[in-house]
Amino acid sequence: MLGCSYGQGWLYGKPMKEDDAIAWLIQHRNATAATIEPLPRSA
């Protein structure tokens, strides 16, 4: 479990058509990643 009792997976989105992906990137070009705080390690 890599030292973590919480989920190890990734979240995946539905595949987009190329035109939709380009439009999404243009709309979100100024977005920033959310700060992620580490979860406490299990004993």
Short mmCIF file of C-alpha atoms in Angstrom, two decimals:
data_model
loop_
_atom_site.label_atom_id
_atom_site.label_comp_id
_atom_site.label_asym_id
_atom_site.label_seq_id
_atom_site.Cartn_x
_atom_site.Cartn_y
_atom_site.Cartn_z
CA MET A 1 0.00 0.00 0.00
CA LEU A 2 3.00 2.30 -0.31
CA GLY A 3 2.72 3.39 3.34
CA CYS A 4 -0.72 4.92 2.94
CA SER A 5 -4.07 3.53 4.08
CA TYR A 6 -5.94 5.87 1.74
CA GLY A 7 -6.60 5.41 -1.98
CA GLN A 8 -3.66 4.87 -4.28
CA GLY A 9 -5.44 5.47 -7.59
CA TRP A 10 -5.85 8.40 -9.91
CA LEU A 11 -9.04 10.09 -11.05
CA TYR A 12 -9.59 9.87 -14.78
CA GLY A 13 -11.91 11.93 -16.92
CA LYS A 14 -13.89 10.87 -19.96
CA PRO A 15 -11.76 11.09 -23.11
CA MET A 16 -12.41 14.26 -25.12
CA LYS A 17 -12.44 14.84 -28.84
CA GLU A 18 -9.48 16.95 -29.97
CA ASP A 19 -11.61 20.07 -30.58
CA ASP A 20 -13.25 19.72 -27.14
CA ALA A 21 -9.85 19.30 -25.46
CA ILE A 22 -8.49 22.42 -27.17
CA ALA A 23 -11.57 24.42 -26.11
CA TRP A 24 -11.23 23.15 -22.52
CA LEU A 25 -7.54 24.08 -22.40
CA ILE A 26 -8.31 27.59 -23.68
CA GLN A 27 -11.05 28.06 -21.05
CA HIS A 28 -8.80 26.84 -18.23
CA ARG A 29 -5.43 28.28 -19.31
CA ASN A 30 -5.17 30.44 -16.16
CA ALA A 31 -6.23 27.71 -13.74
CA THR A 32 -3.83 26.61 -11.04
CA ALA A 33 -3.56 23.27 -9.31
CA ALA A 34 -5.14 23.09 -5.88
CA THR A 35 -2.80 22.80 -2.94
CA ILE A 36 -2.75 19.21 -1.78
CA GLU A 37 -1.96 18.48 1.84
CA PRO A 38 -0.47 15.08 2.62
CA LEU A 39 -2.68 12.70 4.56
CA PRO A 40 -1.36 11.43 7.90
CA ARG A 41 0.55 8.16 7.67
CA SER A 42 -1.16 5.17 9.26
CA ALA A 43 0.53 3.43 12.17
#
